[in-house]
Coordinates of C-alpha atoms and ligand atoms in Angstrom, one line a residue:
M1 CA -24.0 -20.4 29.6
L2 CA -23.0 -17.3 27.4
K3 CA -25.7 -16.2 24.7
R4 CA -23.8 -16.0 21.2
E5 CA -23.9 -12.4 21.3
E6 CA -21.8 -12.0 24.4
W7 CA -19.2 -14.2 23.2
Y8 CA -19.1 -13.7 19.6
D9 CA -16.5 -10.5 19.4
L10 CA -14.6 -11.6 22.0
A11 CA -13.7 -15.1 20.1
T12 CA -13.5 -14.0 16.6
R13 CA -11.8 -10.7 17.1
L14 CA -8.9 -12.6 18.9
D15 CA -5.8 -10.8 18.6
W16 CA -2.4 -10.3 20.8
D17 CA 1.0 -8.5 20.5
F18 CA 3.8 -10.4 20.3
S19 CA 7.1 -10.5 22.4
Y20 CA 9.5 -13.2 21.6
V21 CA 9.3 -12.2 17.6
S22 CA 9.2 -8.9 15.5
E23 CA 5.8 -8.4 13.7
E24 CA 7.3 -8.6 10.0
E25 CA 8.5 -12.2 11.2
V26 CA 5.0 -13.5 11.7
F27 CA 3.6 -11.4 8.8
P28 CA 6.2 -11.6 6.1
P29 CA 4.7 -8.4 3.9
D30 CA 5.4 -10.7 0.7
I31 CA 2.5 -12.9 1.9
A32 CA 0.7 -10.9 4.1
G33 CA 0.2 -8.3 2.3
K34 CA 2.3 -4.9 1.6
T35 CA 0.3 -2.1 3.4
S36 CA 0.8 1.1 4.7
I37 CA -2.2 0.9 6.5
P38 CA -1.1 0.1 10.5
R39 CA -2.0 -2.9 12.0
E40 CA -4.4 -1.5 14.4
I41 CA -6.1 -0.1 11.9
W42 CA -7.2 -3.2 10.1
V43 CA -7.7 -5.2 13.5
K44 CA -9.8 -2.3 14.8
E45 CA -11.7 -1.4 11.4
Y46 CA -12.0 -5.0 9.7
D47 CA -15.7 -5.9 9.9
A48 CA -17.4 -8.3 7.6
P49 CA -20.9 -8.4 8.0
Y50 CA -21.6 -12.3 7.8
K51 CA -21.9 -13.4 11.3
V52 CA -21.2 -17.6 11.8
T53 CA -19.9 -19.8 14.4
Y54 CA -18.1 -22.7 14.2
R55 CA -20.5 -24.4 15.4
E56 CA -23.4 -23.3 13.2
Y57 CA -20.6 -23.9 10.2
V58 CA -20.3 -27.5 10.8
K59 CA -23.8 -28.0 11.5
N60 CA -24.9 -26.3 7.8
Q61 CA -22.0 -27.4 6.2
R62 CA -23.5 -31.2 7.1
D63 CA -26.7 -30.7 6.3
K64 CA -25.6 -29.1 2.9
D65 CA -24.4 -31.8 1.9
M66 CA -26.7 -34.1 2.7
R67 CA -29.2 -32.6 0.0
V68 CA -26.5 -32.6 -2.4
L69 CA -25.6 -36.5 -2.2
A70 CA -29.1 -37.2 -1.9
V71 CA -30.5 -35.1 -5.2
K72 CA -27.6 -36.9 -7.0
D73 CA -28.9 -40.3 -6.0
A74 CA -32.2 -39.4 -7.0
A75 CA -31.3 -37.9 -10.3
Q76 CA -29.1 -40.8 -11.2
R77 CA -31.4 -43.1 -10.6
G78 CA -34.0 -41.2 -12.6
N79 CA -31.6 -41.3 -15.7
L80 CA -31.8 -37.5 -15.9
F81 CA -28.5 -38.1 -17.9
E82 CA -30.0 -39.7 -20.9
R83 CA -33.5 -37.4 -20.8
L84 CA -31.2 -33.8 -21.3
D85 CA -29.9 -32.3 -24.7
R86 CA -26.6 -32.7 -25.3
A87 CA -25.9 -28.8 -25.8
L88 CA -26.7 -28.6 -22.2
K89 CA -24.7 -31.4 -20.8
S90 CA -21.4 -29.9 -22.9
N91 CA -21.7 -26.8 -20.5
W92 CA -21.2 -29.3 -17.5
L93 CA -18.4 -30.9 -19.2
F94 CA -17.2 -27.5 -20.0
H95 CA -17.8 -26.5 -16.3
Y96 CA -16.5 -29.5 -14.6
G97 CA -13.3 -29.4 -16.3
G98 CA -12.7 -25.7 -15.9
V99 CA -13.9 -25.5 -12.2
P100 CA -13.2 -28.0 -9.7
L101 CA -9.3 -27.9 -9.0
A102 CA -9.9 -23.9 -9.4
E103 CA -11.7 -24.4 -6.4
Y104 CA -9.2 -26.0 -4.6
Q105 CA -7.1 -23.4 -5.6
A106 CA -8.8 -21.1 -4.1
G107 CA -8.6 -23.1 -0.8
V108 CA -5.2 -22.1 -0.8
A109 CA -5.5 -19.0 -1.4
E110 CA -8.0 -18.9 1.5
A111 CA -5.6 -20.6 3.6
R112 CA -3.2 -17.8 3.3
M113 CA -5.7 -15.3 4.1
A114 CA -6.7 -17.5 7.4
R115 CA -2.6 -17.5 8.5
F116 CA -1.7 -14.1 7.3
R117 CA -3.9 -11.3 8.0
R118 CA -3.8 -9.7 10.4
A119 CA -7.6 -8.9 11.8
G120 CA -9.1 -12.1 13.9
E121 CA -12.6 -11.7 12.2
W122 CA -11.0 -11.9 8.5
R123 CA -8.5 -14.7 9.6
N124 CA -11.9 -16.7 10.8
L125 CA -14.2 -16.0 7.9
A126 CA -11.1 -17.3 5.7
T127 CA -11.0 -20.3 7.6
F128 CA -14.6 -21.5 6.7
G129 CA -13.7 -20.1 3.5
C130 CA -11.0 -22.6 3.0
M131 CA -13.1 -25.6 4.1
D132 CA -15.9 -23.9 1.6
E133 CA -13.4 -24.7 -1.4
I134 CA -12.2 -27.8 -0.5
R135 CA -15.8 -28.7 -0.4
H136 CA -16.5 -27.3 -3.8
A137 CA -13.6 -29.2 -5.4
Q138 CA -14.4 -32.3 -3.7
L139 CA -18.1 -32.2 -4.8
Q140 CA -17.7 -31.1 -8.2
L141 CA -15.0 -34.0 -9.1
L142 CA -17.9 -36.5 -7.1
V143 CA -20.6 -35.8 -9.5
P144 CA -18.7 -36.0 -12.7
H145 CA -17.0 -39.2 -11.6
S146 CA -20.4 -40.8 -11.7
Y147 CA -20.5 -39.7 -15.7
V148 CA -17.3 -41.1 -16.7
K149 CA -18.7 -44.2 -17.7
R150 CA -21.2 -42.5 -20.2
D151 CA -18.8 -40.1 -21.6
P152 CA -14.9 -40.6 -21.0
R153 CA -14.3 -36.4 -21.2
Y154 CA -16.2 -36.0 -17.8
A155 CA -12.6 -37.4 -16.8
W156 CA -11.3 -33.8 -17.8
A157 CA -12.8 -32.6 -14.6
H158 CA -9.5 -34.0 -12.9
K159 CA -7.0 -33.9 -15.9
T160 CA -7.6 -30.7 -17.6
M161 CA -5.6 -28.6 -15.1
F162 CA -2.4 -31.2 -15.5
T163 CA -2.8 -30.6 -19.2
E164 CA -1.3 -27.9 -21.6
E165 CA -4.5 -27.9 -23.5
W166 CA -5.1 -24.3 -24.4
G167 CA -8.1 -23.3 -22.5
S168 CA -6.3 -25.0 -19.2
I169 CA -3.4 -22.7 -19.7
A170 CA -5.7 -19.5 -20.1
L171 CA -7.6 -20.1 -16.8
R172 CA -4.8 -21.2 -15.0
R173 CA -2.8 -18.1 -16.2
F174 CA -6.1 -16.3 -15.1
F175 CA -6.3 -18.0 -11.7
D176 CA -2.6 -17.7 -10.9
D177 CA -3.0 -13.7 -11.4
Q178 CA -6.0 -13.5 -9.2
F179 CA -5.3 -15.6 -6.3
V180 CA -2.4 -17.6 -6.6
S181 CA 0.7 -15.6 -6.8
T182 CA -0.9 -13.1 -4.7
D183 CA -0.5 -11.8 -1.3
A184 CA -3.4 -11.9 1.2
I185 CA -4.6 -8.4 0.4
E186 CA -4.6 -8.8 -3.2
T187 CA -6.5 -12.3 -2.6
S188 CA -9.2 -10.6 -0.7
I189 CA -9.8 -7.7 -3.1
Q190 CA -9.6 -9.9 -6.3
L191 CA -10.9 -13.5 -5.4
T192 CA -13.4 -12.4 -3.2
F193 CA -14.3 -8.7 -3.6
L194 CA -14.3 -8.6 -7.2
F195 CA -14.5 -12.5 -8.8
E196 CA -16.6 -13.5 -5.9
T197 CA -19.0 -10.8 -5.0
A198 CA -19.6 -9.3 -8.4
F199 CA -19.4 -11.8 -10.5
T200 CA -19.6 -15.8 -9.1
N201 CA -21.7 -15.4 -6.4
L202 CA -24.6 -14.1 -9.0
Q203 CA -24.1 -16.2 -11.9
F204 CA -24.2 -19.2 -9.8
I205 CA -27.5 -18.0 -8.9
A206 CA -28.2 -17.7 -12.3
M207 CA -27.1 -21.0 -13.0
A208 CA -28.9 -22.7 -10.8
N209 CA -32.1 -20.7 -11.4
Q210 CA -31.6 -22.0 -15.4
S211 CA -30.9 -25.5 -14.5
Y212 CA -34.0 -26.0 -12.7
A213 CA -35.8 -24.4 -15.6
S214 CA -34.3 -27.0 -17.9
G215 CA -35.3 -29.7 -15.2
D216 CA -31.7 -30.3 -14.8
Y217 CA -31.9 -30.3 -10.7
E218 CA -28.7 -32.1 -10.1
F219 CA -26.6 -29.5 -11.4
G220 CA -28.7 -26.8 -10.2
N221 CA -28.9 -28.2 -6.7
L222 CA -25.1 -28.7 -6.8
V223 CA -24.4 -24.8 -7.6
Q224 CA -27.1 -23.8 -5.3
S225 CA -25.4 -25.3 -2.6
I226 CA -22.0 -24.1 -3.5
Q227 CA -23.3 -20.5 -4.1
T228 CA -24.8 -20.1 -0.4
D229 CA -20.8 -20.6 0.6
E230 CA -19.7 -18.2 -1.8
A231 CA -22.2 -15.5 -0.7
R232 CA -20.5 -16.0 3.2
H233 CA -16.8 -15.9 2.1
A234 CA -17.4 -13.3 -0.7
Q235 CA -17.9 -10.9 2.3
I236 CA -14.4 -11.3 3.2
G237 CA -13.5 -8.7 0.3
V238 CA -16.2 -6.5 1.4
G239 CA -14.6 -5.8 4.9
V240 CA -11.3 -5.0 3.3
A241 CA -12.1 -2.8 0.7
P242 CA -13.4 0.5 2.5
I243 CA -10.2 0.0 4.8
M244 CA -8.0 0.7 1.8
V245 CA -10.0 3.0 0.4
K246 CA -10.2 5.1 3.4
H247 CA -6.8 5.2 4.6
G248 CA -4.5 6.2 1.5
E249 CA -5.2 2.9 -0.5
K250 CA -7.4 3.9 -3.1
E251 CA -5.3 3.8 -5.9
K252 CA -3.9 0.2 -5.4
F253 CA -7.6 -0.7 -4.7
Q254 CA -8.8 0.8 -8.2
K255 CA -5.9 -0.7 -10.1
M256 CA -6.6 -4.7 -8.8
V257 CA -10.4 -4.1 -9.7
D258 CA -9.6 -2.7 -12.7
K259 CA -7.5 -5.8 -14.1
M260 CA -9.6 -8.3 -12.5
F261 CA -12.8 -6.9 -13.8
W262 CA -11.4 -7.0 -17.4
T263 CA -9.8 -10.6 -17.1
T264 CA -13.1 -11.9 -15.4
W265 CA -15.0 -10.3 -18.4
R266 CA -12.8 -12.5 -20.6
V267 CA -13.6 -15.7 -19.3
F268 CA -17.1 -15.2 -18.5
C269 CA -17.5 -14.3 -22.1
V270 CA -16.3 -17.7 -22.8
L271 CA -17.7 -19.6 -19.9
V272 CA -20.8 -18.0 -19.3
G273 CA -21.5 -15.8 -22.9
C274 CA -21.3 -18.9 -25.3
T275 CA -23.2 -21.1 -23.1
M276 CA -26.6 -18.7 -22.1
D277 CA -27.1 -17.7 -25.8
Y278 CA -25.9 -20.3 -27.7
Q279 CA -25.9 -23.9 -25.6
I280 CA -28.9 -23.7 -23.3
P281 CA -32.2 -25.2 -25.4
V282 CA -34.1 -21.8 -26.6
E283 CA -37.4 -22.2 -25.4
E284 CA -35.7 -22.4 -22.0
R285 CA -33.3 -19.5 -21.9
Q286 CA -34.4 -17.4 -19.1
M287 CA -32.4 -14.2 -20.1
S288 CA -29.9 -13.4 -22.9
F289 CA -25.9 -13.5 -21.5
K290 CA -26.0 -9.3 -21.8
E291 CA -29.6 -9.2 -19.8
F292 CA -27.9 -11.4 -17.3
M293 CA -24.6 -8.6 -17.6
E294 CA -26.7 -5.9 -17.4
E295 CA -29.1 -6.8 -14.5
W296 CA -27.3 -8.8 -12.5
I297 CA -23.6 -7.9 -12.5
I298 CA -23.3 -4.4 -14.1
A299 CA -25.9 -2.9 -11.7
Q300 CA -24.7 -4.5 -8.7
F301 CA -20.8 -3.8 -9.4
E302 CA -21.7 0.0 -10.1
R303 CA -23.7 -0.1 -7.1
L304 CA -21.1 -1.4 -5.0
M305 CA -18.5 1.1 -6.6
Y306 CA -20.7 4.1 -6.0
D307 CA -21.1 3.4 -2.6
L308 CA -17.4 3.3 -1.6
G309 CA -17.0 6.4 -3.4
Y310 CA -14.7 4.4 -6.3
E311 CA -15.1 5.0 -10.1
L312 CA -15.8 2.6 -12.4
P313 CA -12.6 1.1 -14.5
W314 CA -11.4 3.7 -17.4
Y315 CA -12.5 1.2 -20.1
W316 CA -16.4 0.9 -19.3
D317 CA -17.4 2.3 -22.8
I318 CA -15.1 -0.3 -24.4
F319 CA -16.8 -3.2 -22.0
L320 CA -20.6 -1.9 -22.7
E321 CA -19.9 -1.9 -26.7
E322 CA -18.5 -5.6 -25.9
L323 CA -21.5 -6.6 -24.1
N324 CA -22.8 -6.9 -28.0
Y325 CA -20.2 -8.7 -29.4
Q326 CA -17.7 -10.8 -28.2
H327 CA -19.0 -13.9 -27.1
H328 CA -20.7 -14.4 -30.2
A329 CA -17.0 -14.3 -31.9
F330 CA -15.8 -16.4 -29.3
Q331 CA -18.9 -19.5 -30.1
I332 CA -17.6 -18.7 -33.7
G333 CA -14.1 -19.4 -32.5
L334 CA -14.6 -22.4 -30.5
Y335 CA -16.8 -23.9 -33.0
C336 CA -14.3 -24.1 -35.4
W337 CA -11.6 -25.2 -33.4
R338 CA -14.1 -27.9 -31.5
P339 CA -11.4 -31.0 -31.6
T340 CA -9.2 -28.6 -29.4
I341 CA -11.3 -28.4 -26.4
W342 CA -12.8 -30.6 -24.5
F343 CA -16.5 -30.1 -24.8
D344 CA -19.2 -29.6 -27.6
R345 CA -20.3 -26.4 -29.1
K346 CA -22.9 -25.9 -31.5
G347 CA -24.1 -23.3 -34.0
P348 CA -27.8 -21.4 -33.9
S349 CA -30.7 -23.4 -35.4
P350 CA -33.3 -21.4 -37.0
K351 CA -35.7 -20.9 -34.3
E352 CA -32.0 -19.5 -32.3
R353 CA -31.5 -17.4 -34.9
E354 CA -34.7 -15.4 -34.4
W355 CA -33.7 -15.3 -30.6
L356 CA -30.5 -14.1 -31.2
N357 CA -31.6 -10.9 -33.7
E358 CA -34.5 -10.4 -30.8
K359 CA -31.9 -9.7 -28.2
Y360 CA -28.9 -8.7 -30.6
P361 CA -30.3 -6.4 -33.0
D362 CA -27.3 -6.5 -35.3
W363 CA -26.7 -10.0 -35.0
D364 CA -27.2 -11.3 -38.4
E365 CA -25.5 -8.8 -39.9
K366 CA -22.6 -9.1 -38.4
F367 CA -22.2 -12.9 -37.5
G368 CA -24.9 -14.6 -39.9
P369 CA -22.8 -14.6 -43.1
I370 CA -20.1 -16.5 -41.1
W371 CA -22.4 -18.7 -39.8
D372 CA -24.0 -19.0 -43.1
V373 CA -20.9 -20.8 -44.6
I374 CA -20.5 -22.8 -41.9
I375 CA -23.9 -24.1 -42.5
E376 CA -23.4 -24.7 -46.4
N377 CA -20.6 -26.8 -45.9
I378 CA -22.4 -28.7 -43.0
N379 CA -25.5 -29.3 -45.5
N380 CA -22.7 -30.1 -48.6
G381 CA -21.2 -32.6 -46.5
K382 CA -18.3 -30.7 -46.3
I383 CA -18.0 -31.1 -42.2
D384 CA -13.8 -30.6 -42.6
K385 CA -14.4 -27.0 -44.2
T386 CA -16.1 -26.1 -40.5
L387 CA -12.5 -26.7 -38.8
S388 CA -9.9 -24.1 -38.6
P389 CA -6.6 -25.8 -40.1
D390 CA -4.7 -23.1 -38.3
L391 CA -3.4 -22.1 -35.2
V392 CA -5.1 -19.0 -33.5
L393 CA -3.2 -15.8 -32.2
L394 CA -3.5 -15.9 -28.4
C395 CA -3.7 -12.6 -26.4
N396 CA -0.9 -12.3 -24.0
T397 CA -2.5 -11.0 -21.5
C398 CA -5.9 -13.2 -21.1
N399 CA -4.5 -16.2 -23.3
L400 CA -7.8 -16.8 -25.4
P401 CA -8.0 -16.3 -28.9
I402 CA -7.8 -13.2 -30.6
C403 CA -10.8 -12.9 -32.0
F404 CA -12.4 -9.7 -33.5
P405 CA -15.8 -9.1 -32.2
H406 CA -16.7 -6.8 -35.4
P407 CA -16.0 -9.2 -38.3
G408 CA -13.8 -8.0 -40.8
E409 CA -12.2 -5.2 -38.3
T410 CA -8.4 -6.1 -37.1
Q411 CA -8.4 -4.5 -33.6
L412 CA -4.8 -6.0 -33.1
H413 CA -2.5 -4.7 -30.5
T414 CA 0.8 -5.4 -29.8
L415 CA 4.1 -4.0 -27.7
T416 CA 7.4 -5.0 -27.7
Y417 CA 9.4 -5.3 -24.5
N418 CA 12.9 -6.6 -24.0
G419 CA 13.1 -7.3 -27.6
R420 CA 9.8 -9.9 -27.9
K421 CA 7.0 -9.1 -29.9
Y422 CA 3.2 -9.5 -27.7
F423 CA 0.0 -9.7 -29.1
F424 CA -3.5 -8.8 -27.6
C425 CA -7.2 -8.7 -28.1
S426 CA -7.8 -5.9 -26.5
E427 CA -6.8 -2.2 -25.2
P428 CA -7.5 -3.2 -21.7
C429 CA -5.5 -6.6 -22.2
K430 CA -2.5 -4.5 -23.3
W431 CA -3.0 -1.9 -20.5
I432 CA -2.8 -4.8 -17.9
F433 CA 0.7 -6.4 -19.7
E434 CA 2.2 -2.8 -19.3
Q435 CA 1.4 -2.3 -16.0
E436 CA 3.3 -5.3 -14.9
P437 CA 5.3 -6.1 -17.5
E438 CA 7.8 -8.3 -15.7
K439 CA 4.9 -10.6 -14.2
F440 CA 3.5 -11.1 -17.6
A441 CA 6.4 -11.3 -19.7
G442 CA 7.6 -14.5 -19.3
Q443 CA 4.3 -16.9 -19.5
K444 CA 4.0 -18.5 -22.9
T445 CA 0.4 -19.3 -25.0
L446 CA 0.4 -22.1 -26.6
F447 CA 0.7 -20.1 -30.0
D448 CA 4.2 -18.8 -28.2
R449 CA 5.2 -22.5 -27.3
F450 CA 4.7 -23.3 -30.9
L451 CA 6.7 -20.7 -32.5
A452 CA 9.3 -21.3 -29.8
G453 CA 10.0 -25.0 -31.4
E454 CA 8.5 -26.2 -27.9
I455 CA 6.0 -28.3 -29.5
Q456 CA 7.1 -31.4 -31.8
P457 CA 6.6 -32.6 -33.9
P458 CA 5.4 -29.1 -35.0
T459 CA 2.0 -30.4 -36.9
I460 CA -1.5 -30.2 -36.1
E461 CA -1.4 -34.3 -34.7
G462 CA 1.8 -33.4 -32.4
V463 CA -0.3 -30.0 -31.0
M464 CA -3.5 -32.0 -30.1
K465 CA -1.0 -35.0 -28.8
Y466 CA 1.0 -32.0 -26.6
M467 CA -2.4 -30.7 -25.7
G468 CA -3.6 -33.7 -23.8
F469 CA -5.7 -35.4 -27.1
E470 CA -4.7 -38.6 -27.6
H471 CA -8.6 -40.0 -28.7
P472 CA -11.1 -38.6 -30.9
E473 CA -13.4 -39.5 -28.2
E474 CA -11.9 -37.1 -26.0
M475 CA -12.5 -34.1 -27.9
G476 CA -15.2 -31.7 -28.1
D477 CA -17.9 -32.2 -31.5
D478 CA -20.9 -30.7 -32.5
S479 CA -23.4 -31.2 -29.9
W480 CA -26.0 -31.6 -31.8
N481 CA -24.6 -33.9 -34.4
Y482 CA -25.0 -30.8 -37.0
E483 CA -29.0 -31.0 -36.9
W484 CA -29.3 -27.3 -35.9
A485 CA -27.5 -26.7 -39.4
R486 CA -29.7 -29.3 -41.4
M487 CA -32.7 -27.3 -40.3
Y488 CA -31.5 -24.6 -42.7
A489 CA -31.3 -27.3 -45.4
K490 CA -35.4 -28.3 -44.5
T491 CA -37.0 -24.9 -44.5
Ligands
MN501 MN1 -15.9 -22.2 -4.3
MN502 MN1 -15.0 -18.9 -3.2

């Protein structure tokens, strides 16, 4: 028997020349990636830091699955669901509705790299990546399935991506641009280098830590298990980036990173920002969203870019300023449109408000007055006044609500393309659209569809039905049943 290091390179870097067909026929540029870098360079220089053999992979994955299933059984026998805070569980609903089928699509993206990239090690890592993502999809469908009998909204793990719910449209747009409608090189940078290395890998570590701290070991164990896969297959892009930077495709690389960092930031504000700063029990919060972004995401991303000799995105100052505001604005938006989402939201209790002011010194000045109106309406029994009666303008790039992070200051950005007017939440979202208008111009947000008469009848009831909400028990609600607001009346 040969030792691992004696056969590893030979097995994993296997490549050969074609004699009966052309290179282009085997690796069509539209799907393999248009690149001016010759194949010899990709083959010779591609080197991922993470080494794993198939035998090791299978054994590790089997062990990991066994642990997830064992913890799941123990948690459900111990009635964990009944014991946890409802605001905390609304994060599960959000996560399971948005993530499992996107994981499955990431598996398709990995498969594209596994077949179409011109370096053996890249193809091998992507083969493992593809199996990882199928596993993530399956586990994150399995766990919520056990909760459907307690709350029908857990069925949204399967349902969301097949609806025209506005958040689902936004998520699909994001994933399509990132790794579904892309070639194998774009996938490696946008999905593995940017989204996974810079964002989700770290987010999953933080999410696991936070879950354990909240006594939620089932969810913590699940995301930790997934994170260990991400840490491996995210290395695919780490092998690609230096080759592009070194061999004349730095500008192309920079553009992809600039686009994807911003749109990921937008999704993160909603998915992670609102969750960390509003939905986790305040005494269990380990850090604020801003601290998490600064200490985990930004510090690592800046170092990664610096090591590659790459510049930070042009909008860096805008981004740093938004860290203080954007997700607070989104939380108000989600709260006031809660029947149009499949998970619950709540406002800050007096104790949480103190915490928010400590973490974000001008929180009370900016957002306090808006919450005060909501609180007053709740305490006067006017719940209907806490719901927005109108449709909201959605950004034509990120598809998320155009919320003004500084209340009262309009920052709407617009442009006209082929006779149609487009709206954007921010300068970077407008810039992204301008880079590839032909790619984005035909995409319609829920708001665009309503204006175009595609939603019938054109009433709130018609819109709710169009989005897939037929029963009130499927809609988002106040996760504390307004108790957070009543606390103000008592003090
Ligand atoms: Mn995954
Ligand atoms: Mn992944």
